[in-house]
Short mmCIF file of N, CA and C in Angstrom, two decimals:
data_model
loop_
_atom_site.label_atom_id
_atom_site.label_comp_id
_atom_site.label_asym_id
_atom_site.label_seq_id
_atom_site.Cartn_x
_atom_site.Cartn_y
_atom_site.Cartn_z
N MET A 1 -168.28 -43.58 27.28
CA MET A 1 -168.66 -44.89 26.58
C MET A 1 -167.92 -45.65 25.94
N GLY A 2 -167.46 -47.04 26.21
CA GLY A 2 -166.67 -47.58 25.52
C GLY A 2 -165.14 -47.61 25.84
N MET A 3 -164.91 -47.21 27.19
CA MET A 3 -163.70 -46.49 27.17
C MET A 3 -162.90 -47.70 28.67
N THR A 4 -162.32 -48.33 27.87
CA THR A 4 -161.51 -49.15 28.72
C THR A 4 -159.59 -48.94 28.72
N GLU A 5 -159.06 -48.79 29.66
CA GLU A 5 -157.91 -48.17 29.92
C GLU A 5 -156.83 -49.15 29.07
N SER A 6 -155.63 -48.57 28.54
CA SER A 6 -154.26 -49.24 28.34
C SER A 6 -153.87 -48.68 28.63
N ASP A 7 -152.32 -49.74 29.11
CA ASP A 7 -151.04 -49.02 29.87
C ASP A 7 -149.92 -48.54 29.05
N ASP A 8 -150.49 -48.14 28.02
CA ASP A 8 -149.40 -47.62 26.96
C ASP A 8 -149.63 -46.14 26.81
N SER A 9 -149.50 -45.47 27.68
CA SER A 9 -150.34 -43.80 27.40
C SER A 9 -149.04 -43.46 28.72
N ARG A 10 -148.16 -44.20 29.35
CA ARG A 10 -147.17 -43.35 30.29
C ARG A 10 -146.85 -41.87 29.75
N VAL A 11 -146.46 -41.16 30.67
CA VAL A 11 -145.92 -39.90 30.18
C VAL A 11 -144.78 -39.94 30.60
N PRO A 12 -143.32 -39.58 29.67
CA PRO A 12 -142.03 -39.76 29.56
C PRO A 12 -141.42 -39.29 30.57
N GLY A 13 -140.78 -39.99 31.49
CA GLY A 13 -140.00 -39.66 32.44
C GLY A 13 -140.41 -39.80 34.08
N ARG A 14 -141.51 -40.30 33.48
CA ARG A 14 -142.31 -41.06 35.17
C ARG A 14 -142.21 -42.19 34.96
N ARG A 15 -142.11 -42.75 36.41
CA ARG A 15 -141.88 -44.48 36.89
C ARG A 15 -142.97 -45.55 35.96
N PRO A 16 -142.58 -46.32 35.22
CA PRO A 16 -143.05 -47.28 35.01
C PRO A 16 -144.84 -47.22 35.32
N SER A 17 -144.74 -47.49 36.53
CA SER A 17 -146.11 -48.04 37.19
C SER A 17 -146.86 -47.03 37.73
N THR A 18 -146.65 -45.88 37.08
CA THR A 18 -147.85 -44.39 36.66
C THR A 18 -148.10 -44.05 35.67
N THR A 19 -149.33 -44.25 34.91
CA THR A 19 -150.15 -44.58 33.89
C THR A 19 -151.56 -43.92 34.10
N ARG A 20 -151.96 -43.71 32.71
CA ARG A 20 -153.02 -42.53 32.68
C ARG A 20 -154.26 -44.29 33.33
N ALA A 21 -154.03 -45.03 33.03
CA ALA A 21 -154.91 -46.36 33.15
C ALA A 21 -155.04 -46.14 34.63
N SER A 22 -153.45 -46.59 35.72
CA SER A 22 -153.64 -46.67 36.65
C SER A 22 -153.74 -45.55 37.56
N ILE A 23 -153.81 -44.31 37.36
CA ILE A 23 -154.51 -43.69 38.32
C ILE A 23 -156.23 -43.28 37.93
N VAL A 24 -157.01 -43.70 36.68
CA VAL A 24 -157.92 -43.86 36.70
C VAL A 24 -158.64 -44.81 37.56
N ALA A 25 -158.00 -46.19 37.42
CA ALA A 25 -158.37 -47.29 38.15
C ALA A 25 -158.18 -46.66 39.60
N VAL A 26 -157.73 -46.06 40.31
CA VAL A 26 -157.06 -45.16 41.95
C VAL A 26 -158.23 -44.44 42.01
N ALA A 27 -158.55 -43.54 41.07
CA ALA A 27 -159.73 -42.92 41.05
C ALA A 27 -161.36 -43.44 41.26
N LEU A 28 -161.42 -44.42 40.22
CA LEU A 28 -162.84 -45.05 40.36
C LEU A 28 -163.04 -45.83 41.46
N ARG A 29 -161.49 -46.31 41.92
CA ARG A 29 -162.12 -46.94 43.75
C ARG A 29 -162.91 -45.92 44.52
N LEU A 30 -161.81 -44.69 44.67
CA LEU A 30 -162.51 -43.65 45.27
C LEU A 30 -163.73 -43.23 45.05
N PHE A 31 -164.60 -43.10 44.09
CA PHE A 31 -165.25 -42.55 43.26
C PHE A 31 -166.31 -43.42 43.79
N ALA A 32 -166.19 -44.61 43.66
CA ALA A 32 -167.21 -45.86 44.40
C ALA A 32 -167.19 -45.82 46.11
N ARG A 33 -166.39 -45.61 46.59
CA ARG A 33 -165.92 -45.54 48.12
C ARG A 33 -166.65 -44.17 48.91
N GLN A 34 -166.29 -43.07 47.84
CA GLN A 34 -166.29 -41.65 48.75
C GLN A 34 -167.50 -41.11 47.72
N GLY A 35 -168.28 -41.47 46.47
CA GLY A 35 -168.51 -40.32 45.76
C GLY A 35 -168.06 -39.88 44.80
N TYR A 36 -168.44 -39.04 43.27
CA TYR A 36 -167.43 -38.53 43.25
C TYR A 36 -167.07 -36.82 43.61
N ASP A 37 -168.41 -36.42 44.01
CA ASP A 37 -168.21 -34.93 44.58
C ASP A 37 -167.48 -34.82 45.98
N ALA A 38 -167.46 -36.08 46.74
CA ALA A 38 -167.01 -35.84 47.84
C ALA A 38 -165.38 -36.32 47.87
N THR A 39 -164.78 -36.67 46.55
CA THR A 39 -163.39 -37.01 46.34
C THR A 39 -162.74 -35.70 45.66
N SER A 40 -161.64 -35.72 46.35
CA SER A 40 -160.64 -34.62 45.60
C SER A 40 -159.40 -34.88 45.04
N VAL A 41 -158.80 -34.41 43.87
CA VAL A 41 -157.79 -34.35 43.20
C VAL A 41 -156.80 -34.86 43.99
N ASP A 42 -156.55 -34.17 45.43
CA ASP A 42 -155.20 -34.38 45.85
C ASP A 42 -155.38 -36.13 46.51
N GLU A 43 -157.14 -35.97 46.94
CA GLU A 43 -156.70 -37.81 47.32
C GLU A 43 -156.67 -38.51 46.53
N ILE A 44 -156.94 -38.14 45.20
CA ILE A 44 -156.66 -39.28 43.69
C ILE A 44 -155.10 -39.23 43.72
N ALA A 45 -154.83 -38.00 43.84
CA ALA A 45 -153.03 -38.16 43.66
C ALA A 45 -152.17 -39.11 45.01
N GLU A 46 -152.80 -38.85 45.92
CA GLU A 46 -152.24 -39.57 47.14
C GLU A 46 -152.74 -41.13 46.85
N ALA A 47 -153.44 -41.30 46.48
CA ALA A 47 -153.85 -42.74 46.32
C ALA A 47 -152.75 -43.44 45.42
N ALA A 48 -152.87 -42.53 44.20
CA ALA A 48 -152.32 -42.95 43.23
C ALA A 48 -150.36 -43.01 43.36
N HIS A 49 -150.52 -42.46 44.50
CA HIS A 49 -148.53 -42.10 44.77
C HIS A 49 -147.76 -40.92 44.18
N ILE A 50 -148.71 -39.78 43.66
CA ILE A 50 -147.38 -39.23 42.98
C ILE A 50 -148.36 -37.72 43.01
N SER A 51 -147.47 -36.77 43.04
CA SER A 51 -147.73 -35.79 43.70
C SER A 51 -149.36 -35.04 42.34
N ARG A 52 -149.69 -33.75 43.17
CA ARG A 52 -150.82 -33.02 42.49
C ARG A 52 -150.14 -32.40 41.27
N ARG A 53 -149.33 -32.40 41.05
CA ARG A 53 -148.95 -31.61 40.07
C ARG A 53 -148.34 -32.80 38.91
N THR A 54 -148.06 -33.60 39.64
CA THR A 54 -147.42 -34.70 38.18
C THR A 54 -149.11 -35.48 37.91
N LEU A 55 -150.22 -35.62 38.52
CA LEU A 55 -151.53 -35.78 38.16
C LEU A 55 -151.90 -34.96 37.10
N PHE A 56 -151.50 -33.60 37.07
CA PHE A 56 -152.28 -32.84 36.44
C PHE A 56 -151.15 -32.69 34.86
N ARG A 57 -150.27 -33.41 34.88
CA ARG A 57 -150.12 -34.01 33.87
C ARG A 57 -150.10 -34.98 32.72
N TYR A 58 -151.11 -35.77 33.64
CA TYR A 58 -151.92 -36.65 32.95
C TYR A 58 -153.29 -36.32 32.52
N PHE A 59 -154.11 -35.30 33.76
CA PHE A 59 -154.97 -35.29 33.35
C PHE A 59 -155.48 -33.78 33.59
N PRO A 60 -156.23 -33.07 32.85
CA PRO A 60 -156.26 -31.54 33.08
C PRO A 60 -157.31 -31.37 34.57
N GLY A 61 -158.07 -32.29 34.41
CA GLY A 61 -159.12 -32.38 35.70
C GLY A 61 -159.54 -33.66 36.20
N LYS A 62 -160.53 -33.27 37.40
CA LYS A 62 -161.27 -34.38 37.91
C LYS A 62 -162.49 -35.16 37.12
N ALA A 63 -162.68 -34.28 36.51
CA ALA A 63 -163.84 -34.63 35.06
C ALA A 63 -163.09 -35.76 34.19
N ALA A 64 -162.18 -35.20 34.05
CA ALA A 64 -161.04 -35.94 32.67
C ALA A 64 -160.67 -37.23 33.05
N ILE A 65 -160.28 -37.21 34.38
CA ILE A 65 -160.19 -38.91 35.24
C ILE A 65 -161.19 -39.64 34.93
N ALA A 66 -162.55 -39.01 35.46
CA ALA A 66 -163.55 -40.22 35.08
C ALA A 66 -163.66 -40.86 33.78
N TRP A 67 -163.49 -39.92 32.77
CA TRP A 67 -163.44 -40.14 31.32
C TRP A 67 -162.09 -41.03 30.75
N GLY A 68 -161.46 -41.33 31.66
CA GLY A 68 -160.40 -41.96 31.07
C GLY A 68 -159.49 -41.76 30.07
N GLU A 69 -159.54 -42.73 29.16
CA GLU A 69 -158.56 -42.43 27.84
C GLU A 69 -159.79 -42.19 26.59
N PHE A 70 -160.57 -41.54 26.85
CA PHE A 70 -161.37 -40.92 25.58
C PHE A 70 -160.81 -40.95 24.54
N ASP A 71 -159.48 -39.83 23.98
CA ASP A 71 -158.97 -39.98 22.88
C ASP A 71 -158.47 -41.19 22.52
N VAL A 72 -157.84 -41.74 23.23
CA VAL A 72 -157.63 -43.30 22.82
C VAL A 72 -158.93 -43.82 21.99
N GLN A 73 -159.83 -43.97 22.53
CA GLN A 73 -160.68 -44.75 22.28
C GLN A 73 -161.62 -44.33 20.72
N MET A 74 -161.26 -42.70 20.67
CA MET A 74 -161.97 -42.13 19.87
C MET A 74 -161.10 -42.88 18.38
N ASP A 75 -159.60 -43.01 18.76
CA ASP A 75 -158.81 -42.98 17.89
C ASP A 75 -159.41 -44.37 17.14
N GLY A 76 -159.67 -45.01 18.21
CA GLY A 76 -159.83 -46.71 17.88
C GLY A 76 -161.23 -46.57 16.94
N MET A 77 -161.87 -45.51 17.31
CA MET A 77 -163.49 -45.77 16.69
C MET A 77 -163.18 -45.15 14.89
N ARG A 78 -162.33 -44.38 14.64
CA ARG A 78 -162.33 -43.84 13.86
C ARG A 78 -161.99 -44.66 12.82
N ARG A 79 -160.56 -45.51 13.49
CA ARG A 79 -159.89 -46.75 12.21
C ARG A 79 -161.29 -47.35 12.29
N HIS A 80 -161.95 -48.15 12.98
CA HIS A 80 -162.87 -48.71 12.81
C HIS A 80 -164.15 -48.29 11.84
N LEU A 81 -164.34 -47.31 11.67
CA LEU A 81 -165.34 -46.58 10.88
C LEU A 81 -164.44 -46.97 9.06
N ALA A 82 -163.28 -46.38 9.38
CA ALA A 82 -162.56 -46.57 7.75
C ALA A 82 -162.03 -47.47 7.72
N GLU A 83 -162.51 -48.51 8.16
CA GLU A 83 -162.56 -49.88 7.62
C GLU A 83 -163.54 -50.75 7.34
N ILE A 84 -164.58 -50.28 7.59
CA ILE A 84 -165.81 -50.76 7.25
C ILE A 84 -166.08 -50.94 5.79
N PRO A 85 -166.55 -52.03 5.21
CA PRO A 85 -166.49 -51.76 3.90
C PRO A 85 -167.68 -51.18 3.23
N GLY A 86 -167.78 -50.36 1.79
CA GLY A 86 -168.60 -49.94 1.73
C GLY A 86 -169.64 -50.37 1.11
N ALA A 87 -169.81 -51.78 0.79
CA ALA A 87 -170.92 -52.19 0.71
C ALA A 87 -172.02 -52.61 2.07
N THR A 88 -171.07 -52.41 3.16
CA THR A 88 -172.01 -52.66 4.26
C THR A 88 -172.94 -51.42 4.56
N PRO A 89 -174.28 -52.14 4.79
CA PRO A 89 -175.47 -51.06 4.92
C PRO A 89 -175.13 -50.01 6.23
N LEU A 90 -175.51 -48.81 5.99
CA LEU A 90 -175.04 -47.60 6.88
C LEU A 90 -175.53 -48.06 8.14
N ARG A 91 -177.12 -48.82 8.60
CA ARG A 91 -177.17 -48.79 9.77
C ARG A 91 -176.53 -49.99 10.38
N ASP A 92 -176.50 -51.23 9.84
CA ASP A 92 -175.53 -52.21 9.91
C ASP A 92 -174.04 -51.54 10.37
N ALA A 93 -173.83 -50.90 9.76
CA ALA A 93 -172.24 -50.17 10.29
C ALA A 93 -172.26 -49.31 10.87
N LEU A 94 -173.13 -48.94 11.50
CA LEU A 94 -173.12 -48.28 12.92
C LEU A 94 -173.53 -48.54 13.60
N ALA A 95 -174.28 -49.83 13.46
CA ALA A 95 -174.56 -50.88 14.59
C ALA A 95 -173.41 -51.33 15.57
N ASP A 96 -172.53 -52.20 14.04
CA ASP A 96 -170.93 -53.29 14.24
C ASP A 96 -170.19 -51.61 15.03
N SER A 97 -170.16 -50.65 14.80
CA SER A 97 -169.60 -49.82 15.41
C SER A 97 -169.57 -49.27 16.51
N LEU A 98 -170.91 -49.25 16.95
CA LEU A 98 -171.24 -49.01 18.65
C LEU A 98 -170.74 -50.08 19.36
N VAL A 99 -171.46 -51.45 18.76
CA VAL A 99 -170.81 -52.40 19.64
C VAL A 99 -169.38 -52.57 19.76
N ALA A 100 -168.76 -52.26 18.90
CA ALA A 100 -166.90 -52.40 18.66
C ALA A 100 -166.67 -51.08 19.81
N PHE A 101 -166.73 -50.01 19.90
CA PHE A 101 -166.58 -49.22 20.56
C PHE A 101 -166.84 -49.11 22.04
N ASN A 102 -168.13 -50.53 22.31
CA ASN A 102 -168.65 -50.20 23.77
C ASN A 102 -167.88 -52.04 24.02
N THR A 103 -166.95 -52.15 23.69
CA THR A 103 -166.65 -53.53 23.81
C THR A 103 -165.19 -53.68 24.98
N PHE A 104 -165.40 -54.32 26.30
CA PHE A 104 -164.40 -53.90 26.88
C PHE A 104 -164.12 -55.58 27.59
N PRO A 105 -162.81 -56.04 28.24
CA PRO A 105 -162.73 -56.92 28.93
C PRO A 105 -164.41 -57.27 29.74
N ASP A 106 -164.28 -58.39 29.94
CA ASP A 106 -165.43 -59.00 30.81
C ASP A 106 -165.46 -58.70 32.32
N SER A 107 -163.90 -58.92 32.65
CA SER A 107 -163.31 -58.37 34.33
C SER A 107 -163.69 -56.97 34.58
N GLU A 108 -163.55 -56.11 33.40
CA GLU A 108 -163.95 -54.75 33.43
C GLU A 108 -165.55 -54.18 33.47
N THR A 109 -166.42 -55.39 34.03
CA THR A 109 -168.13 -54.83 33.56
C THR A 109 -168.46 -54.35 34.54
N GLN A 110 -167.84 -54.43 35.79
CA GLN A 110 -168.54 -53.64 37.00
C GLN A 110 -167.87 -52.01 36.76
N VAL A 111 -166.57 -52.02 36.79
CA VAL A 111 -165.62 -50.81 36.63
C VAL A 111 -166.45 -49.66 35.58
N HIS A 112 -166.62 -51.09 34.58
CA HIS A 112 -167.30 -49.87 33.18
C HIS A 112 -168.40 -49.38 33.99
N ARG A 113 -169.64 -50.21 34.39
CA ARG A 113 -170.84 -49.61 34.86
C ARG A 113 -170.99 -48.89 36.03
N LEU A 114 -169.79 -48.49 36.61
CA LEU A 114 -169.49 -47.54 37.89
C LEU A 114 -169.00 -46.23 37.03
N ARG A 115 -168.49 -46.64 36.12
CA ARG A 115 -167.85 -45.16 34.76
C ARG A 115 -169.48 -44.82 34.65
N MET A 116 -169.71 -45.82 33.36
CA MET A 116 -171.29 -44.85 33.13
C MET A 116 -172.38 -44.26 34.11
N GLY A 117 -172.29 -44.92 34.98
CA GLY A 117 -173.52 -44.36 36.28
C GLY A 117 -173.03 -42.85 36.54
N LEU A 118 -171.74 -42.71 36.55
CA LEU A 118 -171.15 -41.64 37.20
C LEU A 118 -170.91 -40.43 35.95
N LEU A 119 -170.80 -40.86 34.64
CA LEU A 119 -171.44 -40.16 33.72
C LEU A 119 -172.83 -39.61 33.32
N LEU A 120 -173.33 -40.38 33.00
CA LEU A 120 -174.90 -40.21 33.36
C LEU A 120 -175.60 -39.57 34.56
N GLY A 121 -174.86 -39.65 35.81
CA GLY A 121 -175.72 -39.43 37.14
C GLY A 121 -174.92 -38.10 37.52
N VAL A 122 -173.97 -37.48 37.22
CA VAL A 122 -173.35 -36.88 38.33
C VAL A 122 -173.07 -35.32 37.13
N ASP A 123 -173.86 -33.90 38.21
CA ASP A 123 -173.99 -32.93 37.06
C ASP A 123 -172.47 -32.68 36.30
N GLU A 124 -171.27 -32.42 36.93
CA GLU A 124 -170.24 -32.06 36.73
C GLU A 124 -169.92 -32.84 35.77
N LEU A 125 -170.33 -34.27 35.55
CA LEU A 125 -169.20 -34.89 34.67
C LEU A 125 -170.45 -34.64 33.42
N GLN A 126 -171.73 -34.67 33.61
CA GLN A 126 -172.56 -34.19 32.18
C GLN A 126 -172.07 -33.08 31.66
N ALA A 127 -171.23 -31.86 32.43
CA ALA A 127 -171.25 -30.84 31.43
C ALA A 127 -170.02 -31.43 31.18
N HIS A 128 -169.24 -31.92 31.35
CA HIS A 128 -167.70 -32.22 30.91
C HIS A 128 -167.94 -33.10 29.71
N SER A 129 -169.26 -34.02 29.48
CA SER A 129 -169.33 -34.68 28.77
C SER A 129 -170.07 -33.92 26.98
N THR A 130 -170.16 -33.02 27.38
CA THR A 130 -170.62 -32.25 26.41
C THR A 130 -169.50 -31.99 25.25
N LEU A 131 -168.54 -31.93 25.52
CA LEU A 131 -167.38 -31.68 25.04
C LEU A 131 -166.17 -32.98 24.48
N MET A 132 -166.97 -33.98 24.81
CA MET A 132 -166.64 -35.33 24.89
C MET A 132 -167.24 -36.14 23.36
N TYR A 133 -168.78 -35.65 23.95
CA TYR A 133 -169.86 -36.40 22.75
C TYR A 133 -169.35 -35.65 21.18
N ALA A 134 -169.63 -34.37 21.77
CA ALA A 134 -169.34 -33.52 20.60
C ALA A 134 -168.15 -34.23 19.19
N ASP A 135 -167.00 -34.71 20.30
CA ASP A 135 -166.07 -35.36 19.40
C ASP A 135 -166.62 -36.76 18.69
N TRP A 136 -167.43 -37.31 19.43
CA TRP A 136 -167.92 -38.50 18.88
C TRP A 136 -168.60 -38.37 18.07
N ARG A 137 -169.64 -37.43 18.31
CA ARG A 137 -170.69 -37.16 17.04
C ARG A 137 -170.33 -36.87 16.02
N ARG A 138 -168.97 -35.67 16.04
CA ARG A 138 -167.98 -35.97 14.55
C ARG A 138 -167.55 -36.78 13.87
N ALA A 139 -167.17 -37.75 14.92
CA ALA A 139 -166.49 -39.12 13.77
C ALA A 139 -167.74 -39.76 13.15
N VAL A 140 -168.75 -40.04 13.61
CA VAL A 140 -169.85 -40.44 13.27
C VAL A 140 -170.44 -39.84 11.89
N ALA A 141 -170.51 -38.52 12.28
CA ALA A 141 -170.96 -37.67 10.95
C ALA A 141 -170.38 -37.70 10.14
N GLU A 142 -168.52 -37.69 10.10
CA GLU A 142 -167.79 -37.76 9.09
C GLU A 142 -168.22 -39.05 8.23
N PHE A 143 -168.19 -40.11 9.33
CA PHE A 143 -168.19 -41.14 8.19
C PHE A 143 -169.57 -41.18 7.23
N VAL A 144 -170.70 -40.78 7.94
CA VAL A 144 -171.83 -40.99 7.10
C VAL A 144 -171.72 -39.99 5.92
N ALA A 145 -171.13 -38.99 6.55
CA ALA A 145 -170.73 -37.65 4.98
C ALA A 145 -170.42 -38.37 4.02
N ALA A 146 -169.03 -38.99 4.44
CA ALA A 146 -168.12 -39.94 3.36
C ALA A 146 -168.99 -40.55 2.25
N ARG A 147 -170.01 -41.50 3.40
CA ARG A 147 -170.32 -42.36 2.38
C ARG A 147 -171.38 -41.62 1.26
N ARG A 148 -172.29 -40.81 1.98
CA ARG A 148 -173.78 -39.62 0.97
C ARG A 148 -172.66 -38.50 0.32
N GLY A 149 -171.37 -38.80 -0.08
CA GLY A 149 -170.94 -37.35 -0.47
C GLY A 149 -171.47 -36.15 0.21
N GLU A 150 -171.20 -35.97 1.08
CA GLU A 150 -171.63 -34.45 1.84
C GLU A 150 -171.21 -34.03 2.84
N THR A 151 -171.57 -33.25 3.26
CA THR A 151 -170.46 -32.58 4.71
C THR A 151 -171.09 -32.95 6.22
N VAL A 152 -170.27 -32.60 7.16
CA VAL A 152 -170.67 -33.29 8.68
C VAL A 152 -171.49 -32.17 8.93
N HIS A 153 -171.75 -30.90 8.17
CA HIS A 153 -172.94 -30.26 8.42
C HIS A 153 -174.12 -30.40 7.86
N ASP A 154 -174.16 -31.47 6.61
CA ASP A 154 -175.86 -31.42 6.11
C ASP A 154 -176.54 -32.14 7.13
N LEU A 155 -177.73 -31.95 7.02
CA LEU A 155 -178.66 -32.97 7.39
C LEU A 155 -178.82 -34.07 7.95
N ILE A 156 -178.66 -34.85 7.44
CA ILE A 156 -178.43 -36.58 7.25
C ILE A 156 -177.16 -36.96 8.38
N PRO A 157 -175.67 -36.41 7.86
CA PRO A 157 -174.71 -37.33 8.44
C PRO A 157 -174.92 -36.24 10.23
N ALA A 158 -175.22 -35.15 10.02
CA ALA A 158 -175.31 -34.59 11.71
C ALA A 158 -176.41 -35.08 12.12
N ALA A 159 -177.95 -35.14 11.54
CA ALA A 159 -178.97 -36.16 12.62
C ALA A 159 -178.60 -37.01 12.73
N THR A 160 -177.93 -38.12 11.67
CA THR A 160 -177.13 -39.52 12.45
C THR A 160 -176.68 -39.40 13.46
N ALA A 161 -175.99 -38.29 13.23
CA ALA A 161 -174.65 -38.29 14.65
C ALA A 161 -175.51 -38.38 15.91
N HIS A 162 -176.22 -37.31 16.13
CA HIS A 162 -176.98 -37.02 17.08
C HIS A 162 -178.01 -38.44 17.55
N ALA A 163 -178.54 -39.13 16.58
CA ALA A 163 -179.49 -40.31 16.78
C ALA A 163 -178.34 -41.30 17.30
N ALA A 164 -177.29 -41.38 16.75
CA ALA A 164 -176.34 -42.72 17.54
C ALA A 164 -175.92 -42.21 18.62
N LEU A 165 -175.97 -40.99 19.06
CA LEU A 165 -175.44 -40.94 20.25
C LEU A 165 -177.00 -41.28 21.17
N GLY A 166 -177.98 -40.60 20.94
CA GLY A 166 -179.15 -40.98 21.92
C GLY A 166 -179.10 -42.11 22.29
N ILE A 167 -178.81 -42.93 20.73
CA ILE A 167 -179.27 -44.56 21.17
C ILE A 167 -178.10 -45.19 22.52
N ALA A 168 -177.07 -44.90 22.07
CA ALA A 168 -175.85 -44.87 23.12
C ALA A 168 -176.26 -44.95 24.39
N LEU A 169 -176.78 -43.32 24.68
CA LEU A 169 -176.80 -43.04 25.27
C LEU A 169 -178.24 -43.78 26.81
N SER A 170 -178.78 -43.81 25.89
CA SER A 170 -179.93 -44.75 26.25
C SER A 170 -179.93 -46.17 26.45
N ALA A 171 -179.08 -46.68 25.57
CA ALA A 171 -178.50 -48.19 25.99
C ALA A 171 -177.99 -48.17 27.25
N TYR A 172 -177.21 -47.19 27.15
CA TYR A 172 -176.28 -47.37 28.57
C TYR A 172 -176.95 -46.97 29.92
N ARG A 173 -178.20 -46.08 29.55
CA ARG A 173 -178.91 -45.98 30.80
C ARG A 173 -179.79 -47.06 31.47
N ARG A 174 -180.06 -47.83 30.57
CA ARG A 174 -181.02 -49.11 30.82
C ARG A 174 -179.72 -50.29 31.31
N TRP A 175 -178.52 -50.60 30.89
CA TRP A 175 -178.13 -51.24 31.21
C TRP A 175 -177.13 -51.16 32.50
N VAL A 176 -177.31 -49.49 33.18
CA VAL A 176 -176.32 -49.20 34.49
C VAL A 176 -177.74 -49.64 35.28
N ASP A 177 -179.06 -49.56 34.77
CA ASP A 177 -180.33 -49.88 35.48
C ASP A 177 -180.66 -51.48 35.44
N GLU A 178 -179.95 -52.04 35.27
CA GLU A 178 -179.82 -53.57 35.20
C GLU A 178 -178.50 -54.39 35.86
N PRO A 179 -178.48 -54.46 37.15
CA PRO A 179 -177.05 -54.68 37.80
C PRO A 179 -176.75 -55.68 37.44
N GLU A 180 -177.83 -56.85 37.51
CA GLU A 180 -176.87 -58.20 36.55
C GLU A 180 -176.40 -58.40 34.98
N ALA A 181 -176.84 -57.15 34.38
CA ALA A 181 -176.47 -57.27 33.05
C ALA A 181 -175.27 -57.29 32.11
N ASP A 182 -174.83 -58.37 31.70
CA ASP A 182 -173.52 -58.32 30.99
C ASP A 182 -173.05 -58.14 29.95
N GLN A 183 -172.18 -57.60 29.17
CA GLN A 183 -171.49 -56.50 27.97
C GLN A 183 -172.49 -57.22 26.89
N ALA A 184 -172.83 -58.90 26.93
CA ALA A 184 -173.76 -59.09 25.79
C ALA A 184 -174.88 -58.21 25.79
N ARG A 185 -176.10 -57.66 27.03
CA ARG A 185 -176.82 -57.26 26.96
C ARG A 185 -176.61 -55.82 26.72
N LEU A 186 -175.64 -55.23 26.91
CA LEU A 186 -175.12 -53.82 26.40
C LEU A 186 -175.10 -53.98 24.96
N HIS A 187 -174.49 -55.16 24.47
CA HIS A 187 -174.80 -55.13 23.01
C HIS A 187 -176.22 -55.20 22.45
N GLU A 188 -176.51 -55.96 23.10
CA GLU A 188 -178.12 -56.32 22.67
C GLU A 188 -178.84 -55.25 22.54
N LEU A 189 -179.00 -54.14 23.55
CA LEU A 189 -179.77 -53.07 23.55
C LEU A 189 -179.12 -51.80 22.80
N LEU A 190 -177.77 -51.70 22.46
CA LEU A 190 -177.11 -51.03 21.31
C LEU A 190 -177.87 -51.42 19.95
N ARG A 191 -177.53 -52.51 19.81
CA ARG A 191 -178.26 -53.27 18.32
C ARG A 191 -179.82 -53.13 18.15
N GLN A 192 -180.74 -53.19 18.90
CA GLN A 192 -181.95 -52.83 19.17
C GLN A 192 -182.23 -51.14 18.91
N GLY A 193 -181.49 -50.57 19.19
CA GLY A 193 -181.65 -48.90 19.06
C GLY A 193 -181.29 -48.74 17.82
N THR A 194 -180.36 -49.35 16.93
CA THR A 194 -179.86 -49.07 16.03
C THR A 194 -181.25 -49.39 15.05
N CYS A 195 -181.99 -50.00 15.18
CA CYS A 195 -183.15 -50.60 14.58
C CYS A 195 -183.62 -49.20 13.66
N ILE A 196 -183.72 -47.95 14.49
CA ILE A 196 -184.26 -46.60 14.35
C ILE A 196 -183.88 -46.21 13.14
N LEU A 197 -182.55 -46.45 12.97
CA LEU A 197 -181.42 -45.68 12.06
C LEU A 197 -182.43 -46.23 10.63
N ALA A 198 -182.21 -45.41 9.58
CA ALA A 198 -182.51 -45.74 8.46
C ALA A 198 -181.35 -46.56 7.42
#
């Protein structure tokens, strides 16, 4: 979710044109043309003009490539949550955070739709998503727990984190199924979904 790519994540010692973002862009084009399962890591490396070994310096596997720079995005989400004023009602804070995390350049709308379609529809990626979503939920649970003076394992922080993830995934499923929907529509769905939160 909300995974736009930056170009400042180069591995030291590699030529400037090789970035995690450039590898992701190449991979997504191949996935769109050939399908995720039919695209090999070797094909991605060849299309990105790097060796298989170099590709694995950037990403541990094909599933991680589809997720892109999720770790960078998570850092941004945690910063955003930390900057929310304490007076902001919890539901509003979470709605604003979901929208901020899922904001990307308008020029990347179709690429983002492709990525989310893959993440929601490919079995291998759904299995890998379990790990990624755990980190996302923890960030939300940490925020809620700090607000309530509780721990991330207490009922309300943990349940709110699971609910927020469910809202985000449900909004994305709806958005992916609406081929003409723009980013504003995604944000509308995310805000509508947060209405279920207390």
